[in-house]
């Protein structure tokens, strides 16, 4: 599969990505839809990824997530668990903290996604450090853009600093949390922000999973 601006040696990797996703979604998603999702994922991430050798892996993960969200939103796939979506501006701090803590504290009883209205190239390293201190490492996390698909697939959408940018879908539960931005903050401040988010996550999970 040829994608604009990619090294020739990546072509075989993207063909493999497409083949794997076609196999993964066989009987649910058509081949053309898979190819379109891979192209869209590449276009969304190519300008933000700092290490180009990692891009095919991220494209596969992002395309898979978008296809899963699409099939959940339109009823082609079931949703056995509550779907939570956390959104902030850059998807590098607050929404990553919230998503990581929700996964960890729920014990696998919810499915979690995160996104940013204007995502950047990498996770805030201080955020990653603070989460690792709490036994919640996020080595595979990466910033990704907000799409209508993930909003429509979600049951609960939590925004932090970007509520006006999030599409409104009737019937969804929306919450806007006034949480400080960890961008540029020191370690102690990020720890306090994480404490704040953890309290909110604990309350949300208690309500959803009681």
mmCIF file of C-alpha atoms in Angstrom:
data_model
loop_
_atom_site.group_PDB
_atom_site.id
_atom_site.type_symbol
_atom_site.label_atom_id
_atom_site.label_comp_id
_atom_site.label_asym_id
_atom_site.label_seq_id
_atom_site.Cartn_x
_atom_site.Cartn_y
_atom_site.Cartn_z
ATOM 1 C CA UNK A 1 0.000 0.000 0.000
ATOM 2 C CA UNK A 2 1.531 3.307 -1.114
ATOM 3 C CA UNK A 3 1.093 6.347 1.116
ATOM 4 C CA UNK A 4 2.314 9.831 0.294
ATOM 5 C CA UNK A 5 5.602 10.889 1.840
ATOM 6 C CA UNK A 6 6.626 7.480 3.160
ATOM 7 C CA UNK A 7 9.975 5.735 2.698
ATOM 8 C CA UNK A 8 9.729 2.977 0.061
ATOM 9 C CA UNK A 9 10.640 0.346 2.646
ATOM 10 C CA UNK A 10 7.468 1.180 4.587
ATOM 11 C CA UNK A 11 5.219 0.107 1.708
ATOM 12 C CA UNK A 12 5.447 -3.575 2.614
ATOM 13 C CA UNK A 13 4.703 -2.730 6.257
ATOM 14 C CA UNK A 14 1.512 -0.909 5.314
ATOM 15 C CA UNK A 15 0.422 -3.758 3.054
ATOM 16 C CA UNK A 16 0.844 -6.034 6.057
ATOM 17 C CA UNK A 17 -1.126 -3.609 8.244
ATOM 18 C CA UNK A 18 -3.997 -3.633 5.758
ATOM 19 C CA UNK A 19 -3.937 -7.428 5.475
ATOM 20 C CA UNK A 20 -3.946 -7.864 9.254
ATOM 21 C CA UNK A 21 -6.865 -5.464 9.711
ATOM 22 C CA UNK A 22 -8.851 -7.068 6.897
ATOM 23 C CA UNK A 23 -8.410 -10.390 8.662
ATOM 24 C CA UNK A 24 -9.237 -8.865 12.071
ATOM 25 C CA UNK A 25 -12.515 -7.318 10.862
ATOM 26 C CA UNK A 26 -13.482 -9.964 8.295
ATOM 27 C CA UNK A 27 -17.241 -10.254 7.936
ATOM 28 C CA UNK A 28 -17.801 -6.928 9.688
ATOM 29 C CA UNK A 29 -15.799 -4.341 7.735
ATOM 30 C CA UNK A 30 -15.134 -4.394 4.001
ATOM 31 C CA UNK A 31 -11.657 -4.235 2.507
ATOM 32 C CA UNK A 32 -12.172 -0.768 1.029
ATOM 33 C CA UNK A 33 -13.242 0.571 4.425
ATOM 34 C CA UNK A 34 -10.113 -0.906 6.000
ATOM 35 C CA UNK A 35 -7.869 0.706 3.377
ATOM 36 C CA UNK A 36 -9.606 4.045 3.864
ATOM 37 C CA UNK A 37 -9.111 3.793 7.634
ATOM 38 C CA UNK A 38 -5.394 3.123 7.199
ATOM 39 C CA UNK A 39 -5.012 6.094 4.857
ATOM 40 C CA UNK A 40 -6.920 8.310 7.288
ATOM 41 C CA UNK A 41 -4.816 7.103 10.217
ATOM 42 C CA UNK A 42 -1.622 7.779 8.308
ATOM 43 C CA UNK A 43 -2.758 11.291 7.374
ATOM 44 C CA UNK A 44 -3.716 11.999 10.995
ATOM 45 C CA UNK A 45 -0.411 10.849 12.493
ATOM 46 C CA UNK A 46 2.320 11.434 9.908
ATOM 47 C CA UNK A 47 2.872 15.078 10.800
ATOM 48 C CA UNK A 48 2.978 14.442 14.548
ATOM 49 C CA UNK A 49 5.149 11.348 14.915
ATOM 50 C CA UNK A 50 8.745 12.211 15.721
ATOM 51 C CA UNK A 51 10.228 8.771 15.067
ATOM 52 C CA UNK A 52 9.137 7.746 11.589
ATOM 53 C CA UNK A 53 10.100 4.105 12.103
ATOM 54 C CA UNK A 54 7.321 3.859 14.709
ATOM 55 C CA UNK A 55 4.689 5.300 12.376
ATOM 56 C CA UNK A 56 3.426 2.035 10.797
ATOM 57 C CA UNK A 57 2.796 0.564 14.254
ATOM 58 C CA UNK A 58 0.896 3.663 15.377
ATOM 59 C CA UNK A 59 -1.084 3.774 12.139
ATOM 60 C CA UNK A 60 -2.192 0.171 12.646
ATOM 61 C CA UNK A 61 -3.242 0.823 16.240
ATOM 62 C CA UNK A 62 -5.085 4.027 15.392
ATOM 63 C CA UNK A 63 -6.849 2.537 12.364
ATOM 64 C CA UNK A 64 -7.906 -0.476 14.435
ATOM 65 C CA UNK A 65 -9.291 1.783 17.169
ATOM 66 C CA UNK A 66 -11.203 3.889 14.656
ATOM 67 C CA UNK A 67 -12.657 0.840 12.916
ATOM 68 C CA UNK A 68 -13.724 -0.632 16.235
ATOM 69 C CA UNK A 69 -15.337 2.662 17.246
ATOM 70 C CA UNK A 70 -17.139 2.903 13.911
ATOM 71 C CA UNK A 71 -18.535 -0.618 14.154
ATOM 72 C CA UNK A 72 -19.662 0.002 17.726
ATOM 73 C CA UNK A 73 -21.269 3.317 16.804
ATOM 74 C CA UNK A 74 -23.286 1.879 13.926
ATOM 75 C CA UNK A 75 -24.209 -1.374 15.653
ATOM 76 C CA UNK A 76 -22.041 -3.778 13.683
ATOM 77 C CA UNK A 77 -20.124 -4.647 16.870
ATOM 78 C CA UNK A 78 -21.424 -5.064 20.409
ATOM 79 C CA UNK A 79 -20.298 -3.053 23.423
ATOM 80 C CA UNK A 80 -19.978 -5.526 26.302
ATOM 81 C CA UNK A 81 -18.458 -2.881 28.602
ATOM 82 C CA UNK A 82 -19.223 0.794 29.270
ATOM 83 C CA UNK A 83 -17.252 2.971 26.849
ATOM 84 C CA UNK A 84 -15.492 6.004 28.346
ATOM 85 C CA UNK A 85 -13.869 8.749 26.283
ATOM 86 C CA UNK A 86 -11.526 11.328 27.823
ATOM 87 C CA UNK A 87 -10.685 14.406 25.778
ATOM 88 C CA UNK A 88 -8.310 17.313 26.378
ATOM 89 C CA UNK A 89 -6.564 19.699 24.009
ATOM 90 C CA UNK A 90 -3.276 17.907 23.322
ATOM 91 C CA UNK A 91 -4.053 14.321 24.424
ATOM 92 C CA UNK A 92 -0.679 14.478 26.135
ATOM 93 C CA UNK A 93 -1.629 15.167 29.752
ATOM 94 C CA UNK A 94 -5.055 15.271 31.377
ATOM 95 C CA UNK A 95 -6.875 12.873 29.080
ATOM 96 C CA UNK A 96 -3.973 10.406 29.201
ATOM 97 C CA UNK A 97 -3.947 10.530 33.010
ATOM 98 C CA UNK A 98 -7.706 9.987 33.148
ATOM 99 C CA UNK A 99 -7.663 7.128 30.648
ATOM 100 C CA UNK A 100 -4.770 5.342 32.350
ATOM 101 C CA UNK A 101 -6.320 5.648 35.802
ATOM 102 C CA UNK A 102 -9.750 4.550 34.568
ATOM 103 C CA UNK A 103 -8.272 1.404 33.027
ATOM 104 C CA UNK A 104 -6.217 0.673 36.124
ATOM 105 C CA UNK A 105 -8.849 1.394 38.764
ATOM 106 C CA UNK A 106 -11.722 -0.312 36.936
ATOM 107 C CA UNK A 107 -9.944 -3.651 36.791
ATOM 108 C CA UNK A 108 -10.947 -4.088 33.171
ATOM 109 C CA UNK A 109 -14.642 -3.409 33.747
ATOM 110 C CA UNK A 110 -14.752 -0.452 31.356
ATOM 111 C CA UNK A 111 -13.290 0.221 27.940
ATOM 112 C CA UNK A 112 -11.407 3.493 27.688
ATOM 113 C CA UNK A 113 -10.334 5.785 24.861
ATOM 114 C CA UNK A 114 -8.672 9.187 24.863
ATOM 115 C CA UNK A 115 -8.191 11.877 22.244
ATOM 116 C CA UNK A 116 -7.197 15.500 21.760
ATOM 117 C CA UNK A 117 -8.807 18.408 19.943
ATOM 118 C CA UNK A 118 -5.305 19.526 18.848
ATOM 119 C CA UNK A 119 -2.955 16.611 19.618
ATOM 120 C CA UNK A 120 0.795 17.036 19.839
ATOM 121 C CA UNK A 121 3.638 14.669 19.039
ATOM 122 C CA UNK A 122 4.289 12.932 22.327
ATOM 123 C CA UNK A 123 3.028 12.318 25.851
ATOM 124 C CA UNK A 124 4.109 14.833 28.497
ATOM 125 C CA UNK A 125 7.116 13.062 30.086
ATOM 126 C CA UNK A 126 6.279 14.365 33.565
ATOM 127 C CA UNK A 127 2.791 12.890 33.243
ATOM 128 C CA UNK A 128 4.305 9.540 32.273
ATOM 129 C CA UNK A 129 6.666 9.761 35.258
ATOM 130 C CA UNK A 130 3.875 10.475 37.741
ATOM 131 C CA UNK A 131 1.723 7.643 36.417
ATOM 132 C CA UNK A 132 4.675 5.248 36.600
ATOM 133 C CA UNK A 133 5.161 6.268 40.242
ATOM 134 C CA UNK A 134 1.628 5.015 40.885
ATOM 135 C CA UNK A 135 2.165 1.711 39.148
ATOM 136 C CA UNK A 136 0.300 2.815 36.025
ATOM 137 C CA UNK A 137 2.919 2.968 33.257
ATOM 138 C CA UNK A 138 1.788 4.098 29.801
ATOM 139 C CA UNK A 139 4.598 2.986 27.456
ATOM 140 C CA UNK A 140 2.251 2.430 24.509
ATOM 141 C CA UNK A 141 0.207 5.634 24.829
ATOM 142 C CA UNK A 142 0.409 8.268 22.102
ATOM 143 C CA UNK A 143 -1.530 11.468 21.309
ATOM 144 C CA UNK A 144 -4.264 11.081 18.709
ATOM 145 C CA UNK A 145 -6.964 13.320 17.245
ATOM 146 C CA UNK A 146 -10.592 13.405 18.283
ATOM 147 C CA UNK A 147 -13.033 11.951 15.750
ATOM 148 C CA UNK A 148 -16.801 11.702 15.497
ATOM 149 C CA UNK A 149 -16.453 7.905 15.566
ATOM 150 C CA UNK A 150 -15.042 7.685 19.071
ATOM 151 C CA UNK A 151 -17.612 10.180 20.350
ATOM 152 C CA UNK A 152 -20.503 8.191 18.860
ATOM 153 C CA UNK A 153 -19.085 4.930 20.244
ATOM 154 C CA UNK A 154 -18.749 6.310 23.784
ATOM 155 C CA UNK A 155 -21.297 6.116 26.566
ATOM 156 C CA UNK A 156 -19.621 8.803 28.696
ATOM 157 C CA UNK A 157 -17.539 11.666 27.274
ATOM 158 C CA UNK A 158 -15.378 13.649 29.705
ATOM 159 C CA UNK A 159 -13.806 16.859 28.409
ATOM 160 C CA UNK A 160 -11.050 18.828 30.111
ATOM 161 C CA UNK A 161 -10.371 22.262 28.680
ATOM 162 C CA UNK A 162 -11.892 21.581 25.260
ATOM 163 C CA UNK A 163 -15.623 21.136 25.750
ATOM 164 C CA UNK A 164 -16.527 23.433 22.860
ATOM 165 C CA UNK A 165 -14.460 21.323 20.454
ATOM 166 C CA UNK A 166 -16.198 18.022 21.192
ATOM 167 C CA UNK A 167 -19.044 17.014 18.855
ATOM 168 C CA UNK A 168 -22.445 16.772 20.523
ATOM 169 C CA UNK A 169 -24.272 13.481 20.026
ATOM 170 C CA UNK A 170 -27.772 13.212 21.526
ATOM 171 C CA UNK A 171 -28.180 10.523 24.143
ATOM 172 C CA UNK A 172 -24.570 10.596 25.315
ATOM 173 C CA UNK A 173 -23.532 11.583 28.805
ATOM 174 C CA UNK A 174 -21.144 14.553 28.800
ATOM 175 C CA UNK A 175 -19.080 15.846 31.698
ATOM 176 C CA UNK A 176 -16.674 18.788 31.662
ATOM 177 C CA UNK A 177 -14.025 18.611 34.365
ATOM 178 C CA UNK A 178 -12.247 21.795 35.459
ATOM 179 C CA UNK A 179 -8.795 20.259 35.831
ATOM 180 C CA UNK A 180 -5.537 22.208 35.650
ATOM 181 C CA UNK A 181 -3.342 21.668 32.592
ATOM 182 C CA UNK A 182 -0.070 19.821 33.371
ATOM 183 C CA UNK A 183 1.626 21.254 30.281
ATOM 184 C CA UNK A 184 4.804 22.965 31.494
ATOM 185 C CA UNK A 185 4.073 22.156 35.147
ATOM 186 C CA UNK A 186 6.649 20.841 37.588
ATOM 187 C CA UNK A 187 6.574 17.379 39.143
ATOM 188 C CA UNK A 188 4.785 18.420 42.338
ATOM 189 C CA UNK A 189 2.056 20.199 40.376
ATOM 190 C CA UNK A 190 1.516 17.242 38.062
ATOM 191 C CA UNK A 191 1.192 14.999 41.106
ATOM 192 C CA UNK A 192 -1.548 17.276 42.471
ATOM 193 C CA UNK A 193 -3.318 17.314 39.109
ATOM 194 C CA UNK A 194 -3.162 13.525 39.010
ATOM 195 C CA UNK A 195 -4.598 13.371 42.532
ATOM 196 C CA UNK A 196 -7.496 15.558 41.392
ATOM 197 C CA UNK A 197 -8.185 13.398 38.352
ATOM 198 C CA UNK A 198 -7.934 10.195 40.397
ATOM 199 C CA UNK A 199 -10.616 11.414 42.813
ATOM 200 C CA UNK A 200 -12.891 12.222 39.873
ATOM 201 C CA UNK A 201 -12.218 8.875 38.185
ATOM 202 C CA UNK A 202 -12.927 6.999 41.412
ATOM 203 C CA UNK A 203 -16.278 8.753 41.734
ATOM 204 C CA UNK A 204 -17.214 8.153 38.101
ATOM 205 C CA UNK A 205 -16.363 4.460 38.279
ATOM 206 C CA UNK A 206 -18.269 4.036 41.537
ATOM 207 C CA UNK A 207 -21.328 5.493 39.842
ATOM 208 C CA UNK A 208 -21.005 3.431 36.659
ATOM 209 C CA UNK A 209 -20.061 0.109 38.231
ATOM 210 C CA UNK A 210 -22.148 0.016 41.404
#
